[in-house]
XYZ file of C-alpha atoms in Angstrom:
484
model
C 26.109 16.529 42.281
C 26.843 18.129 38.918
C 28.479 21.155 40.551
C 30.543 18.946 42.859
C 31.892 17.012 39.886
C 33.478 20.231 38.603
C 35.521 20.713 41.787
C 39.204 19.652 41.922
C 38.347 16.723 44.205
C 34.822 16.193 42.981
C 35.420 12.470 42.714
C 35.652 12.273 46.489
C 32.767 14.628 47.159
C 30.283 12.896 44.877
C 30.292 9.697 46.978
C 28.798 11.144 50.196
C 26.502 13.369 48.100
C 25.146 10.311 46.318
C 24.435 8.670 49.681
C 22.141 11.626 50.427
C 20.267 10.914 47.175
C 19.796 7.288 48.201
C 18.516 8.409 51.610
C 16.023 10.765 49.977
C 14.762 8.109 47.565
C 14.475 5.556 50.386
C 11.917 7.823 52.057
C 9.624 7.091 49.104
C 9.385 3.370 49.859
C 5.631 3.559 50.488
C 4.779 5.463 47.306
C 3.828 3.863 44.002
C 6.413 2.698 41.486
C 5.350 5.507 39.154
C 5.896 8.145 41.841
C 9.282 6.633 42.690
C 10.308 6.629 39.027
C 9.396 10.275 38.511
C 11.090 11.336 41.743
C 14.366 9.832 40.560
C 13.747 11.347 37.120
C 13.575 14.806 38.706
C 16.988 14.207 40.298
C 18.410 13.221 36.918
C 16.904 16.193 35.094
C 18.328 18.600 37.644
C 21.724 16.923 37.454
C 21.918 17.116 33.670
C 20.506 20.620 33.297
C 23.212 21.895 35.638
C 25.851 19.863 33.808
C 24.718 20.481 30.225
C 23.340 24.039 30.287
C 26.156 25.105 27.938
C 24.243 23.508 25.071
C 22.030 26.603 25.278
C 25.040 28.670 24.210
C 25.540 26.624 21.033
C 21.827 26.584 20.231
C 20.893 30.185 21.031
C 23.974 32.400 21.295
C 25.842 30.873 18.355
C 23.209 28.908 16.467
C 20.605 31.670 16.588
C 17.783 29.381 17.716
C 14.810 30.880 19.510
C 15.536 31.222 23.256
C 12.461 29.264 24.340
C 13.109 26.484 21.834
C 16.746 26.331 22.988
C 15.658 25.917 26.602
C 13.170 23.229 25.609
C 15.882 21.378 23.656
C 18.242 21.353 26.658
C 15.408 20.220 28.925
C 14.336 17.414 26.593
C 17.877 16.104 26.211
C 18.325 16.214 29.998
C 15.033 14.395 30.454
C 16.006 11.727 27.938
C 19.383 10.899 29.479
C 17.761 11.027 32.931
C 15.594 8.070 31.966
C 18.621 5.807 32.379
C 19.145 7.179 35.891
C 15.489 6.618 36.757
C 15.409 3.058 35.477
C 18.600 2.230 37.382
C 17.133 3.701 40.568
C 14.160 1.335 40.324
C 16.475 -1.360 41.647
C 16.285 0.399 45.038
C 12.586 -0.362 45.111
C 12.780 -3.809 43.542
C 15.576 -5.102 45.798
C 14.787 -3.039 48.899
C 14.472 -6.116 51.129
C 17.842 -7.524 50.107
C 20.921 -7.127 52.334
C 23.078 -6.698 49.239
C 20.814 -4.273 47.395
C 23.796 -1.947 46.938
C 25.342 -4.443 44.526
C 22.174 -4.592 42.467
C 21.936 -0.786 42.372
C 25.562 -0.488 41.241
C 25.024 -3.162 38.584
C 21.890 -1.402 37.320
C 23.764 1.873 37.140
C 26.689 0.388 35.204
C 24.377 -1.244 32.661
C 22.341 1.946 32.362
C 25.458 4.028 31.724
C 26.596 1.587 29.064
C 23.235 1.802 27.293
C 23.268 5.591 27.550
C 26.519 5.518 25.598
C 25.147 3.199 22.902
C 21.490 3.903 22.116
C 20.799 6.540 19.430
C 24.583 6.845 18.778
C 25.125 7.394 22.510
C 25.543 10.387 24.805
C 27.549 9.260 27.886
C 28.559 12.811 28.850
C 28.447 13.763 32.574
C 28.761 10.252 33.951
C 30.144 9.607 37.422
C 33.299 7.943 36.104
C 35.097 11.007 34.712
C 35.017 12.734 38.108
C 37.075 9.794 39.386
C 40.205 11.014 37.566
C 40.735 12.925 40.838
C 38.837 10.437 42.965
C 39.494 7.264 44.932
C 38.609 4.790 42.182
C 40.867 6.065 39.390
C 43.200 3.070 39.766
C 40.435 0.697 38.636
C 40.128 2.336 35.195
C 43.139 0.555 33.576
C 41.625 -2.802 34.572
C 37.900 -2.463 33.904
C 37.322 1.064 32.568
C 35.060 3.924 33.502
C 31.995 1.720 33.990
C 33.794 -0.084 36.805
C 34.568 3.285 38.399
C 30.858 4.107 38.182
C 29.985 0.752 39.751
C 32.264 1.416 42.728
C 31.070 5.010 43.181
C 27.452 3.884 43.423
C 28.270 0.885 45.622
C 30.449 2.862 48.042
C 27.865 5.640 48.349
C 25.163 3.063 49.107
C 27.292 1.519 51.833
C 27.762 4.938 53.427
C 23.994 5.443 53.336
C 23.481 2.046 55.014
C 26.068 2.583 57.776
C 23.490 3.128 60.494
C 21.577 -0.049 59.562
C 24.439 -2.488 58.950
C 27.580 -0.854 60.383
C 29.806 -3.937 60.464
C 28.925 -5.126 56.982
C 29.174 -1.665 55.442
C 32.488 -0.810 57.092
C 34.029 -4.144 56.143
C 32.938 -3.833 52.518
C 34.183 -0.237 52.317
C 37.538 -1.315 53.721
C 37.692 -4.171 51.200
C 36.926 -1.801 48.310
C 39.632 0.578 49.535
C 42.174 -2.229 49.758
C 41.341 -3.379 46.220
C 41.739 0.116 44.794
C 44.985 0.704 46.680
C 46.350 -2.666 45.605
C 45.462 -2.067 41.973
C 47.697 1.021 41.922
C 50.867 -1.075 42.245
C 50.691 -2.485 38.717
C 51.521 -0.633 35.533
C 50.792 -2.124 32.122
C 52.502 0.368 29.836
C 56.072 1.610 29.866
C 58.055 4.486 28.323
C 59.506 4.023 24.869
C 62.318 6.043 23.300
C 63.276 9.616 24.037
C 60.656 12.280 24.839
C 58.964 13.815 21.814
C 59.176 17.578 21.319
C 55.673 18.823 20.580
C 53.808 22.073 20.037
C 50.055 22.546 20.478
C 48.655 25.576 18.637
C 45.577 27.251 20.134
C 44.088 29.860 17.777
C 41.175 31.114 19.925
C 38.934 32.027 16.973
C 35.227 32.685 17.675
C 32.767 30.333 16.040
C 31.336 33.162 13.919
C 34.600 33.263 11.928
C 34.083 29.693 10.713
C 31.235 30.789 8.427
C 32.951 33.952 7.199
C 35.327 33.525 4.210
C 37.629 36.284 5.475
C 37.617 34.710 8.925
C 38.430 31.272 7.521
C 41.348 32.699 5.534
C 42.609 34.431 8.671
C 42.562 31.115 10.528
C 44.329 29.297 7.703
C 46.997 32.005 7.640
C 47.486 31.858 11.418
C 47.737 28.076 11.721
C 49.907 27.606 8.637
C 52.323 30.307 9.864
C 52.442 28.714 13.309
C 53.328 25.342 11.788
C 55.939 26.844 9.456
C 57.673 28.703 12.280
C 57.750 25.776 14.687
C 60.769 23.529 15.084
C 59.090 20.896 17.223
C 59.055 17.262 16.117
C 55.246 17.273 16.185
C 52.997 20.320 15.693
C 49.254 19.925 16.233
C 46.503 22.390 15.331
C 42.879 21.860 16.352
C 39.770 20.487 14.676
C 38.853 22.406 11.470
C 41.896 24.648 11.799
C 41.542 24.864 8.014
C 37.762 25.199 7.883
C 37.461 24.689 4.137
C 37.382 21.537 2.010
C 40.877 20.440 1.056
C 40.119 21.101 -2.623
C 39.295 24.759 -1.840
C 42.390 25.568 0.209
C 44.833 28.200 -1.122
C 46.865 26.842 -4.002
C 50.082 25.116 -2.950
C 49.319 25.294 0.790
C 49.410 21.549 1.498
C 52.397 21.090 -0.806
C 54.316 23.844 1.012
C 53.530 22.263 4.371
C 54.687 18.870 3.098
C 57.950 20.443 1.890
C 58.366 22.015 5.316
C 57.836 18.614 6.916
C 60.399 16.977 4.625
C 63.022 19.711 5.086
C 62.717 20.176 8.855
C 61.715 16.623 9.824
C 58.602 18.070 11.474
C 55.379 16.081 11.730
C 52.227 18.169 11.232
C 48.655 17.321 12.223
C 45.682 19.635 11.763
C 41.941 19.637 11.164
C 40.405 20.185 7.721
C 37.155 19.503 5.894
C 37.754 16.376 3.834
C 36.266 16.032 0.397
C 35.324 12.694 -1.151
C 35.456 12.082 -4.880
C 32.921 9.259 -4.563
C 30.372 10.494 -2.014
C 28.763 7.878 0.222
C 24.979 8.285 0.323
C 25.292 11.795 -1.053
C 27.632 12.924 1.725
C 30.529 14.685 0.089
C 32.466 16.037 3.076
C 33.973 14.704 6.289
C 35.476 16.059 9.500
C 39.110 15.149 8.907
C 42.473 15.207 10.625
C 45.217 15.615 8.040
C 48.752 14.569 8.928
C 52.006 15.287 7.125
C 55.182 13.516 8.117
C 58.685 13.525 6.589
C 58.961 11.689 3.273
C 55.664 9.877 3.834
C 53.013 12.116 2.313
C 49.547 12.818 3.615
C 47.786 10.821 6.312
C 44.086 11.241 6.958
C 41.673 10.248 9.675
C 37.967 10.873 9.056
C 35.845 11.220 12.164
C 33.865 8.057 12.772
C 31.532 8.871 15.672
C 29.648 11.941 14.483
C 27.717 14.431 16.621
C 23.937 14.269 16.033
C 22.625 17.511 14.511
C 26.078 19.087 14.445
C 27.636 16.610 11.969
C 24.758 14.475 10.782
C 21.022 14.991 10.764
C 18.981 12.149 12.298
C 15.976 11.078 10.218
C 12.940 13.249 10.912
C 14.869 16.124 12.507
C 15.516 18.351 9.498
C 13.047 20.892 10.965
C 15.188 21.163 14.095
C 18.344 21.889 12.120
C 16.473 24.461 10.037
C 15.831 26.410 13.253
C 19.526 27.338 13.336
C 20.823 30.416 11.558
C 24.211 28.837 10.839
C 24.928 26.092 8.289
C 25.453 22.639 9.787
C 27.035 19.696 8.056
C 25.830 16.259 7.083
C 29.240 14.609 7.087
C 30.338 11.239 5.794
C 31.421 8.835 8.504
C 34.969 7.505 8.653
C 35.592 3.772 8.895
C 36.020 1.806 12.129
C 39.461 0.481 11.149
C 41.605 3.513 10.305
C 45.375 3.513 10.636
C 47.264 5.365 13.333
C 49.235 8.488 12.488
C 52.925 7.572 12.101
C 55.220 10.156 13.687
C 58.626 9.945 11.979
C 61.759 10.777 13.990
C 65.360 11.301 12.899
C 67.199 9.283 15.528
C 64.365 7.199 16.953
C 61.940 4.573 15.733
C 58.594 6.024 14.609
C 55.766 6.510 17.082
C 52.104 5.716 16.433
C 49.241 7.945 17.561
C 45.538 7.085 17.749
C 43.575 10.116 16.549
C 40.163 11.219 17.831
C 38.205 14.312 16.837
C 35.967 16.306 19.163
C 33.772 14.184 21.429
C 35.029 10.843 20.096
C 37.154 10.685 23.240
C 33.916 10.378 25.245
C 33.561 6.753 24.111
C 36.124 4.710 25.994
C 34.959 1.347 24.688
C 35.306 2.452 21.065
C 38.816 3.791 21.614
C 39.886 0.615 23.427
C 38.497 -1.469 20.562
C 40.415 0.582 17.997
C 43.681 0.139 19.879
C 43.033 -3.564 20.469
C 42.179 -4.371 16.861
C 44.759 -2.153 15.171
C 47.728 -4.182 13.867
C 49.879 -1.096 14.474
C 51.024 -0.279 18.008
C 49.651 2.798 19.773
C 52.081 4.994 21.714
C 49.974 8.071 22.442
C 46.523 9.561 21.980
C 45.796 12.799 20.108
C 42.489 14.658 20.214
C 41.625 17.619 17.955
C 38.724 19.703 19.222
C 36.876 22.978 18.640
C 34.829 24.021 21.680
C 34.125 27.569 20.529
C 30.506 26.410 20.165
C 30.083 26.433 23.937
C 31.522 29.806 24.950
C 32.657 30.410 28.509
C 31.241 27.351 30.216
C 32.393 24.198 31.955
C 32.214 22.146 28.731
C 36.013 22.318 28.093
C 36.731 21.190 31.659
C 34.276 18.328 31.307
C 35.872 17.101 28.084
C 39.329 17.428 29.602
C 38.263 15.044 32.375
C 36.955 12.614 29.770
C 40.322 12.714 28.016
C 42.013 12.095 31.353
C 39.819 9.027 31.831
C 40.818 7.741 28.379
C 44.507 8.043 29.332
C 43.827 6.192 32.568
C 41.997 3.390 30.762
C 44.644 2.929 28.076
C 47.777 3.794 30.090
C 48.840 6.164 27.301
C 49.697 9.888 27.308
C 47.370 12.220 25.425
C 47.735 15.473 23.524
C 44.735 17.798 23.219
C 44.825 20.603 20.633
C 41.767 22.845 20.900
C 40.677 26.120 19.340
C 39.623 27.981 22.497
C 40.900 25.588 25.185
C 41.676 23.556 27.099
C 44.781 22.461 25.135
C 46.779 20.121 27.322
C 49.313 17.328 27.688
C 48.179 14.365 29.796
C 50.290 11.644 31.336
C 49.493 7.918 31.121
C 47.939 8.202 34.583
C 45.549 10.899 33.406
C 47.343 13.720 35.201
C 47.562 17.112 33.472
C 51.257 17.706 32.791
C 50.876 21.029 30.969
C 47.974 23.133 29.713
C 47.136 26.448 28.093
C 44.701 28.987 29.551
C 41.350 29.202 27.807
C 40.507 31.931 25.302
C 44.094 32.850 24.552
C 45.912 32.737 21.217
C 49.078 30.963 22.196
C 51.089 27.785 21.633
C 52.319 25.203 24.106
C 55.839 23.909 23.429
C 56.925 21.040 25.623
C 57.878 17.354 25.577
C 55.825 14.218 25.989
C 57.062 10.730 26.785
C 55.505 8.084 24.551
C 54.511 4.687 25.999
C 54.030 1.164 24.729
C 51.881 -1.708 25.955
C 48.204 -2.401 26.574
C 46.133 -2.289 29.733
C 43.648 -5.029 30.648
C 40.859 -2.635 29.692
C 42.249 -2.334 26.169
C 42.282 -6.141 25.912
C 38.881 -6.748 27.498
C 36.910 -3.538 26.998
C 33.638 -3.331 28.933
C 32.947 -7.065 28.726
C 34.017 -7.997 32.304
C 32.103 -5.275 34.140
C 29.022 -5.665 31.947
C 29.034 -9.444 32.353
C 29.417 -9.142 36.115
C 26.652 -6.542 36.328
C 24.240 -8.506 34.160
C 24.837 -11.718 36.120
C 24.248 -9.832 39.367
C 20.943 -8.481 38.079
C 19.810 -11.883 36.811
C 20.664 -13.432 40.181
C 18.888 -10.599 41.984
C 15.732 -11.001 39.935
C 15.710 -14.777 40.567
C 16.076 -14.172 44.342
C 13.369 -11.532 44.211
C 10.876 -13.903 42.563
C 11.630 -16.641 45.101
C 11.040 -14.396 48.087
């Protein structure tokens, strides 16, 4: 399953593969509930170990953690997130006598995926929804989001599994689902605004070891500042922590020179820095920050709000785990929920407004939709700044690219991704990759992107409709189960 999701049309392949999983679990109908739970847990652990093995690279190869402890950490994380799979699969056993058990399984899965993205700050990575950017249910995302895509993946795969038992019912429901997804593709909720924006994405390709070396940090600062000074695009974006020092420690006059460049050339600049706070919150002095400079406006800043456990904040009781690394990790301050968009000034056009995310913040579709919905400013495009050098040559960049594609699908907005080692890319409002840079190359991407305006139903509603529907289904199913 995890390998299939990486394929170009993995969204199609995962549906029949899932039906095989349901067939295998159905063979355990006579075993105890405990045996059934652990059998489904084994499936989940295997799925996540295959999909998340690259965490070993960050822990061992880059972080210097003991190899055995690194393996144990990956296994334990995989086991934890697999619990949500196992609990959702229990609905197969609970509702096994029901003719519509597929609906209850899909509802359980959607609720489980939502909880996986919320509990303990959330880790919704490697869900079924992101594979649907190239799958049959992509058109549902603008209406009800990735959780609805997950619901339909599970439901359709169950119907395929049940074809031999209830052929007429299963075929009719599959046809109905197909008609709904095809019909939903005829509506568009966002539309182009203004002339295309000339942009440049700068990809430095610096190894993670350089981020803790003063000479390496200076080399990065020199590279990215030169790239921005030489560009004549309307918007130039460098990745997360392109300037990997606190703003107060940067070379004298650097920010002022970049602001002068912005004013003189009418170029908008956006790049990652380490923010420094004069009044630290709870002792946290620094933040993971995106700093923007636009003509005659001065500095804009966005401080990352959804921080990475262990990498950017240390959960209570886990200091010993962080001490097992041989590289310094940060305990960053958290940015606020209601931060302004970055205003992109243009000479002959009205300004554009970009919603900024840093690193894996673009994993959380509900949070991004809420930001866009509640922001009094409009949102015309999405921008993500990322550094994936932590994960070496693995499928992690491809996985995050798919998550960004899903965010564009949900919001109906184009997206720009500026990364250190790749994959830097331009995405259309339908989630399609319009242009991208090869990984592990030091190069820039100069192109144009068309900004959009408007809001999709998912931006207005968030996950409320699909969660409400799923919860009501489960309540109804439990009432029926107790009666019979």
